[in-house]
Coordinates of C-alpha atoms and ligand atoms in Angstrom, one line a residue:
M635 CA -41.9 233.4 98.7
S636 CA -41.9 236.8 100.2
D637 CA -45.5 238.3 99.8
V638 CA -48.4 236.2 100.2
F639 CA -52.1 237.1 99.5
V640 CA -54.6 235.3 101.8
Q641 CA -58.2 235.0 100.7
P642 CA -61.1 235.4 102.9
V643 CA -62.2 232.1 104.0
R644 CA -65.6 231.1 105.0
G645 CA -65.6 227.9 107.5
F646 CA -61.9 227.5 107.8
S647 CA -62.0 223.7 108.8
R648 CA -59.0 221.4 109.2
T649 CA -57.8 218.5 111.2
I650 CA -54.3 218.7 111.4
E651 CA -51.0 217.5 113.6
C652 CA -49.7 220.1 115.9
P653 CA -46.2 221.7 115.1
P654 CA -43.6 220.5 117.5
D655 CA -42.9 222.6 120.9
K656 CA -40.2 225.3 120.0
S657 CA -39.3 225.6 123.6
I658 CA -39.0 221.8 124.2
T659 CA -37.2 221.1 121.1
H660 CA -34.7 223.7 122.0
R661 CA -34.1 222.2 125.5
A662 CA -34.3 218.6 124.5
I663 CA -31.3 219.4 121.9
L664 CA -29.4 221.8 124.1
F665 CA -29.2 220.0 127.3
N666 CA -28.7 216.3 125.6
A667 CA -26.0 218.1 123.5
A668 CA -24.3 219.1 127.0
A669 CA -25.1 215.7 128.6
N670 CA -22.5 212.8 129.1
G671 CA -23.4 210.2 126.1
K672 CA -25.9 209.6 123.4
S673 CA -29.7 210.4 123.2
E674 CA -32.3 210.5 120.4
V675 CA -35.2 213.4 120.5
K676 CA -37.8 212.5 118.3
G677 CA -40.4 214.7 116.9
I678 CA -38.3 217.8 116.8
L679 CA -39.2 221.3 115.5
T680 CA -37.2 221.8 112.4
G681 CA -37.8 225.9 112.5
E682 CA -35.1 228.3 112.0
D683 CA -34.8 229.0 115.8
C684 CA -34.2 225.5 116.7
L685 CA -31.9 224.9 113.9
S686 CA -29.8 227.7 115.3
T687 CA -29.6 225.8 118.6
I688 CA -28.3 222.6 116.8
D689 CA -25.7 224.9 114.8
C690 CA -24.6 226.4 118.0
M691 CA -24.2 222.8 119.8
R692 CA -22.6 221.6 116.8
A693 CA -20.2 224.6 116.9
L694 CA -19.4 223.7 120.8
G695 CA -18.5 220.2 119.7
A696 CA -21.4 218.2 120.1
T697 CA -22.6 215.5 117.3
V698 CA -26.2 216.3 116.3
E699 CA -27.6 214.4 113.1
I700 CA -30.9 215.3 111.8
V701 CA -32.7 212.4 110.3
G702 CA -36.3 213.3 109.4
N703 CA -37.8 214.7 112.6
T704 CA -35.4 213.0 114.9
A705 CA -32.0 214.4 116.4
R706 CA -29.4 211.6 117.1
I707 CA -27.1 213.4 119.7
T708 CA -23.8 212.5 121.0
G709 CA -23.5 215.1 123.9
T710 CA -20.0 216.8 125.1
Q711 CA -18.9 218.5 128.3
R712 CA -16.1 220.1 127.0
F713 CA -17.0 223.0 124.8
R714 CA -14.8 223.9 121.9
S715 CA -14.4 227.9 121.6
A716 CA -16.1 229.1 118.5
P717 CA -18.5 232.0 117.4
L718 CA -21.9 231.2 118.1
Y719 CA -24.6 232.6 116.2
A720 CA -28.3 232.4 117.4
G721 CA -30.3 234.1 114.5
N722 CA -33.7 235.3 115.7
S723 CA -33.4 233.0 118.8
G724 CA -33.5 234.5 122.2
T725 CA -34.0 231.3 123.8
T726 CA -30.7 229.9 122.2
M727 CA -28.8 232.8 123.3
R728 CA -30.0 233.3 126.7
L729 CA -29.9 229.6 127.6
L730 CA -26.6 229.3 126.1
C731 CA -25.2 232.1 128.3
G732 CA -26.4 230.1 131.4
L733 CA -24.9 226.7 130.1
L734 CA -21.5 228.2 129.2
A735 CA -21.1 230.5 132.2
A736 CA -19.3 227.8 134.3
K737 CA -17.5 226.1 131.8
Q738 CA -13.9 226.5 130.4
G739 CA -13.7 229.0 127.5
E740 CA -14.7 232.0 125.8
W741 CA -17.5 232.5 123.5
T742 CA -19.0 235.3 121.6
L743 CA -22.9 235.1 120.8
S744 CA -24.4 237.2 118.3
G745 CA -27.7 237.2 116.5
D746 CA -29.8 239.0 114.0
E747 CA -31.0 242.4 113.9
S748 CA -34.1 241.9 116.1
L749 CA -32.1 239.5 118.7
S750 CA -29.4 242.1 118.9
A751 CA -32.0 244.7 119.8
R752 CA -33.6 242.7 122.7
P753 CA -32.6 243.0 126.4
M754 CA -29.8 240.8 127.7
R755 CA -29.1 242.5 131.2
R756 CA -31.8 240.2 132.3
I757 CA -29.2 237.3 131.8
T758 CA -26.1 239.2 132.2
H759 CA -27.0 240.3 135.8
P760 CA -27.9 237.1 137.5
L761 CA -24.9 235.4 136.1
E762 CA -22.5 238.0 137.2
Q763 CA -24.2 237.7 140.7
M764 CA -22.9 234.2 140.7
G765 CA -19.4 235.4 139.7
G766 CA -19.7 234.7 135.8
M767 CA -18.6 236.9 133.5
V768 CA -20.6 238.0 130.5
L769 CA -19.9 241.1 128.6
S770 CA -22.6 243.0 126.8
Q771 CA -22.8 245.9 124.4
N772 CA -24.9 248.1 126.8
G773 CA -27.0 245.2 127.4
H774 CA -27.4 243.9 124.0
A775 CA -25.6 241.1 122.1
P776 CA -23.2 240.3 120.9
L777 CA -22.3 239.0 124.1
T778 CA -19.1 237.4 125.2
V779 CA -19.1 234.7 127.8
R780 CA -15.7 234.0 129.7
G781 CA -16.3 230.9 131.6
T782 CA -15.4 230.8 135.2
Q783 CA -16.2 229.2 138.5
L784 CA -19.6 230.5 139.8
H785 CA -21.3 230.3 143.1
G786 CA -24.9 229.8 144.2
I787 CA -27.2 232.5 145.0
R788 CA -30.7 233.3 145.8
Y789 CA -32.1 235.2 142.7
E790 CA -35.8 236.9 142.8
M791 CA -36.7 237.2 139.4
P792 CA -37.7 240.9 138.5
V793 CA -39.6 239.6 135.2
A794 CA -41.6 236.6 134.4
S795 CA -39.2 234.7 132.3
A796 CA -38.7 231.0 131.4
Q797 CA -35.6 232.2 129.4
V798 CA -34.0 234.0 132.7
K799 CA -34.9 231.0 134.9
S800 CA -33.4 228.6 132.4
A801 CA -30.2 230.6 132.2
V802 CA -29.8 230.8 136.0
L803 CA -30.8 226.9 136.5
L804 CA -28.3 225.9 133.7
A805 CA -25.3 228.3 135.2
A806 CA -26.3 226.5 138.7
L807 CA -25.4 223.2 137.4
G808 CA -21.8 224.1 137.3
A809 CA -21.6 226.4 140.5
Y810 CA -20.4 225.8 144.2
G811 CA -23.4 225.6 146.4
T812 CA -26.8 226.0 146.0
T813 CA -28.8 228.3 143.9
Q814 CA -32.4 229.3 144.4
V815 CA -34.6 230.9 141.9
V816 CA -37.6 232.8 143.0
E817 CA -40.5 233.5 140.3
C818 CA -42.5 236.4 140.7
E819 CA -45.3 234.4 138.2
P820 CA -44.8 230.9 137.5
T821 CA -43.3 230.6 133.9
R822 CA -43.3 227.5 131.6
N823 CA -41.6 224.6 133.5
H824 CA -40.0 222.5 130.5
T825 CA -36.7 223.4 131.7
E826 CA -37.5 221.7 135.1
I827 CA -39.4 218.8 133.8
L828 CA -36.4 218.0 131.1
L829 CA -33.4 218.5 133.9
E830 CA -35.5 216.3 136.5
Q831 CA -35.4 213.4 133.6
M832 CA -31.6 214.0 133.1
G833 CA -31.1 213.1 136.6
V834 CA -31.1 216.4 138.1
R835 CA -32.3 217.1 141.6
I836 CA -34.5 220.2 141.9
S837 CA -36.8 221.1 145.2
R838 CA -39.7 223.2 144.9
E839 CA -40.9 225.3 147.6
Q840 CA -44.0 227.5 146.7
N841 CA -42.5 229.8 144.0
A842 CA -38.9 228.9 144.8
L843 CA -36.7 226.3 142.8
S844 CA -33.3 225.1 144.5
L845 CA -30.6 223.3 142.9
Q846 CA -27.5 222.2 144.2
G847 CA -24.4 222.7 142.2
G848 CA -22.0 220.3 140.8
Q849 CA -24.9 217.8 139.2
S850 CA -24.1 216.5 135.6
L851 CA -26.8 215.8 133.0
S852 CA -27.5 212.1 132.0
P853 CA -28.5 212.0 128.2
V854 CA -32.3 211.3 128.1
C855 CA -34.5 210.1 124.7
V856 CA -37.5 212.1 124.6
T857 CA -40.6 212.9 121.7
V858 CA -41.4 216.4 121.9
A859 CA -45.2 217.2 122.4
G860 CA -47.0 219.8 120.1
D861 CA -46.8 223.6 120.8
I862 CA -50.0 225.3 121.7
S863 CA -48.5 228.8 120.7
S864 CA -48.6 227.5 117.3
A865 CA -51.9 225.6 117.4
A866 CA -53.2 228.8 118.5
F867 CA -53.2 230.1 114.9
P868 CA -55.7 227.4 113.3
L869 CA -57.7 227.3 116.3
V870 CA -58.4 230.9 116.2
C871 CA -58.9 230.9 112.3
G872 CA -61.4 228.3 112.7
L873 CA -63.2 230.2 115.6
V874 CA -63.3 233.6 113.6
T875 CA -64.2 232.2 110.2
G876 CA -66.9 229.9 111.7
G877 CA -65.3 226.6 111.0
V878 CA -64.2 223.4 112.6
V879 CA -60.6 223.1 113.6
T880 CA -59.0 220.0 115.3
V881 CA -55.5 220.0 116.4
K882 CA -53.9 216.7 117.5
N883 CA -51.2 216.3 120.0
V884 CA -51.2 220.0 121.4
G885 CA -49.0 220.5 124.4
L886 CA -51.1 221.1 127.6
N887 CA -48.7 221.6 130.2
P888 CA -50.6 223.9 132.7
T889 CA -47.9 226.6 132.2
R890 CA -48.7 227.0 128.6
T891 CA -52.8 226.8 128.6
G892 CA -53.7 230.0 129.0
L893 CA -55.4 230.1 125.7
L894 CA -57.8 227.5 126.8
E895 CA -58.2 229.9 129.8
V896 CA -59.4 232.6 127.6
F897 CA -61.4 230.4 125.5
D898 CA -63.2 229.5 128.9
S899 CA -63.7 233.0 129.5
V900 CA -65.2 234.4 126.5
G901 CA -67.2 231.4 126.5
V902 CA -65.9 229.6 123.2
A903 CA -66.7 225.7 123.1
Y904 CA -63.9 223.6 122.8
E905 CA -63.1 219.9 123.2
V906 CA -59.8 218.4 124.5
S907 CA -59.7 214.6 124.0
D908 CA -57.0 211.7 123.6
V909 CA -55.0 213.2 126.6
R910 CA -51.7 211.5 127.7
T911 CA -48.7 212.4 129.3
S912 CA -45.5 211.6 127.7
G913 CA -41.8 212.6 129.3
G914 CA -43.7 214.5 131.8
E915 CA -45.4 216.7 129.2
K916 CA -49.3 216.7 128.9
T917 CA -50.8 216.4 125.5
G918 CA -54.2 216.3 123.7
T919 CA -56.6 216.8 120.7
V920 CA -58.1 220.1 120.7
T921 CA -61.1 220.6 118.8
V922 CA -62.8 224.3 118.3
K923 CA -66.2 224.7 116.8
N924 CA -67.4 228.3 116.2
S925 CA -70.1 228.9 118.9
G926 CA -71.2 232.5 118.0
H927 CA -69.7 235.7 119.2
G928 CA -68.5 235.4 122.9
R929 CA -67.8 238.4 125.4
G930 CA -64.5 240.2 125.5
F931 CA -61.6 239.1 127.7
S932 CA -59.7 240.6 130.1
I933 CA -56.2 239.3 130.8
G934 CA -53.2 240.7 133.1
K935 CA -50.2 239.8 134.9
Q936 CA -50.9 236.2 136.4
I937 CA -52.0 234.5 133.3
M938 CA -49.7 236.3 130.9
P939 CA -46.7 233.9 131.1
R940 CA -49.1 231.4 130.2
L941 CA -50.3 232.8 126.8
I942 CA -47.8 235.6 126.0
D943 CA -46.7 234.4 122.5
E944 CA -50.5 234.2 121.7
I945 CA -51.5 237.6 122.3
P946 CA -51.1 238.8 118.7
V947 CA -53.6 235.9 117.6
L948 CA -55.8 236.5 120.8
A949 CA -56.1 240.2 119.6
V950 CA -57.5 239.0 116.4
L951 CA -60.2 237.0 118.1
A952 CA -61.2 239.8 120.1
C953 CA -62.2 242.0 117.0
F954 CA -65.0 239.5 116.6
L955 CA -66.2 239.1 120.3
G956 CA -69.3 240.9 121.5
S957 CA -67.6 243.4 124.1
E958 CA -64.4 245.0 124.6
S959 CA -61.3 243.2 125.3
V960 CA -58.6 244.5 127.8
I961 CA -54.8 243.3 127.8
T962 CA -52.8 244.7 130.8
D963 CA -49.2 243.7 132.3
A964 CA -48.1 242.8 128.9
H965 CA -44.8 244.9 129.1
E966 CA -42.9 241.9 128.0
L967 CA -44.4 241.8 124.5
K968 CA -42.6 245.1 123.7
V969 CA -39.2 243.0 123.9
K970 CA -40.2 239.8 121.8
E971 CA -38.9 239.4 118.3
S972 CA -40.6 243.2 117.7
N973 CA -42.7 245.2 119.7
R974 CA -45.8 243.2 119.8
I975 CA -47.9 245.8 121.3
A976 CA -47.1 248.4 118.8
A977 CA -47.4 245.8 115.9
T978 CA -50.7 244.0 116.9
V979 CA -52.4 247.5 117.4
R980 CA -51.1 248.5 114.0
L981 CA -52.3 245.2 112.7
I982 CA -55.9 245.4 114.1
R983 CA -56.2 249.0 112.4
A984 CA -54.7 247.9 109.1
F985 CA -57.7 245.4 108.8
G986 CA -60.2 247.8 109.7
G987 CA -60.7 246.8 113.6
I988 CA -60.7 249.2 116.6
A989 CA -57.6 249.1 118.9
E990 CA -55.7 251.2 121.0
E991 CA -52.2 250.9 122.8
T992 CA -52.1 251.5 126.4
E993 CA -49.3 251.8 129.0
S994 CA -48.9 248.1 129.3
G995 CA -51.0 246.5 126.8
M996 CA -54.0 247.4 124.6
V997 CA -57.8 247.4 124.5
I998 CA -59.8 246.0 121.7
S999 CA -63.3 247.2 121.0
P1000 CA -65.8 244.7 118.9
S1001 CA -65.8 245.9 115.4
G1002 CA -68.0 242.9 114.2
G1003 CA -65.3 241.6 112.1
L1004 CA -62.6 242.7 109.8
Q1005 CA -62.6 244.6 106.6
G1006 CA -59.0 243.8 105.1
G1007 CA -58.1 244.7 101.6
C1008 CA -54.7 245.8 103.2
T1009 CA -51.0 244.9 103.0
F1010 CA -49.4 244.0 106.7
H1011 CA -45.6 244.1 107.0
P1012 CA -44.5 241.9 110.1
A1013 CA -41.1 243.5 110.3
G1014 CA -39.7 239.7 110.4
D1015 CA -41.7 238.6 113.1
H1016 CA -43.1 235.1 112.7
R1017 CA -46.0 235.5 115.1
M1018 CA -47.3 238.7 113.8
A1019 CA -47.3 237.3 110.2
M1020 CA -49.2 234.3 111.3
A1021 CA -51.8 236.8 113.0
A1022 CA -52.1 238.7 110.1
A1023 CA -52.8 235.9 108.0
V1024 CA -55.5 234.6 110.5
A1025 CA -57.0 238.3 110.4
A1026 CA -56.8 238.3 106.3
A1027 CA -58.6 234.8 106.2
A1028 CA -61.6 236.3 108.5
S1029 CA -62.0 239.5 106.8
K1030 CA -64.0 240.6 104.1
Q1031 CA -61.5 241.2 101.5
G1032 CA -58.6 239.3 102.5
G1033 CA -55.0 240.9 102.9
R1034 CA -51.5 240.8 101.9
V1035 CA -48.5 239.5 104.5
C1036 CA -45.2 240.8 103.4
G1037 CA -42.0 239.0 104.3
A1038 CA -44.1 235.4 104.8
E1039 CA -41.1 233.5 104.8
C1040 CA -40.6 234.5 108.5
V1041 CA -42.9 232.0 109.8
R1042 CA -40.0 229.6 109.2
V1043 CA -38.9 230.6 112.9
S1044 CA -41.7 228.6 114.4
Y1045 CA -44.1 227.0 112.0
P1046 CA -42.4 226.2 108.7
D1047 CA -45.6 224.4 107.4
F1048 CA -47.9 227.3 107.9
W1049 CA -48.7 228.5 104.8
Q1050 CA -49.5 225.0 103.5
M1051 CA -51.5 224.3 106.5
L1052 CA -53.6 227.5 105.7
A1053 CA -53.9 226.7 102.0
G1054 CA -55.2 223.2 103.1
E1055 CA -52.1 221.1 101.7
R1056 CA -50.7 219.7 105.0
T1057 CA -52.7 217.9 107.4
Ligands
LIG370 C1 -39.6 230.8 125.9 C2 -40.1 231.6 126.9 C3 -40.9 233.0 126.5 C4 -41.4 232.9 125.2 C5 -40.5 232.5 124.0 C6 -39.9 231.3 124.2 C7 -38.8 229.7 126.2 O1 -40.1 234.0 126.6 O2 -42.0 234.1 124.8 O3 -41.0 232.5 122.7 O4 -38.4 228.7 125.4 O5 -38.1 229.6 127.6 P1 -39.7 234.9 128.1 O6 -39.2 233.6 128.8 O7 -38.5 235.5 127.7 O8 -40.8 235.4 128.7

């Protein structure tokens, strides 16, 4: 593959199944692989990030058999010492550190160049406060976890991060006493939902979660909901090209639906149907129809965790809106798979749009669409590659996306979906 030229499209219209949720797939596999017994996780995402989690859990001694889109898991509670490679996946590395911190053994976790540049003090700090030993290279991977006895703490999270919350909660399972995690803003709650299904008692008081140590995990069979962060690409592609897009089985957990809140605020018409709840996660079918150019949006601190991964593609949408869009309090974007503030501004400008980087985000001015006729290098960042593809499809001249295979991290069928080869 490598480079893909995306032709301009008018009226991109598709009815598709939503790719499975990456966050839920990681958790369902990782937690069940650490549980006492057998389980099946259906409808898993077989993207590269989730394969990294599967490889790590196998290296630790769990059995994870993949048959189609089902993972058959036999968990283990005694983890073998083995080198653990998390690839591009921050979720794998951060959650594993929490899981291993109170176990017996020593492990070294490494990742690719992008993951090795991402901040890890956010997990080593709270784990150290719990008495844990996690050695880093100046706050970066490779990390060495020396399992030891932990004790509970009250941890006020300085960043809104579900990965940090999850790492602390996993460590708390094996700690003495109670751990309390206080969130500065509510983040995705898939960890809490799944842990409770696995028999863990968690209590909530406003923005604080408390978990008593000494609890073990009972295996649970789950079916993974669709990933709204992946659905965002075809949905926005429909909007900016004047088409009709239906995505079935989209995860609608309220901690993830910031995208729909933005659609509401700009005045985009969309429909949600076939709503159901399975395994504590709400899902539904989402249909968007281009309803003319809405007004610009303004997004900041409170909504950020509910749409953090959707910002690059929302910025593409902003180029087609009738007034300025402003994104603030998006510092976290700088430490994703790439610096997504800089990369998004670079993308918009390459396609002929108007974007300015600000201290904590960006401002995108309406440009009445995009010209295209350019080449974009996503630097291995899957969400930047897919946002560029949407920009190219909606532009006058189309555009080239280099290193296109990076979409395998979260949306392996993305290019087939775009070409209309997959439903
Ligand atoms: C994730 C949480 C988010 C998100 C990432 C997946 C998770 O990161 O950006 O793609 O599965 O917990 P942070 O928790 O670091 O904000």
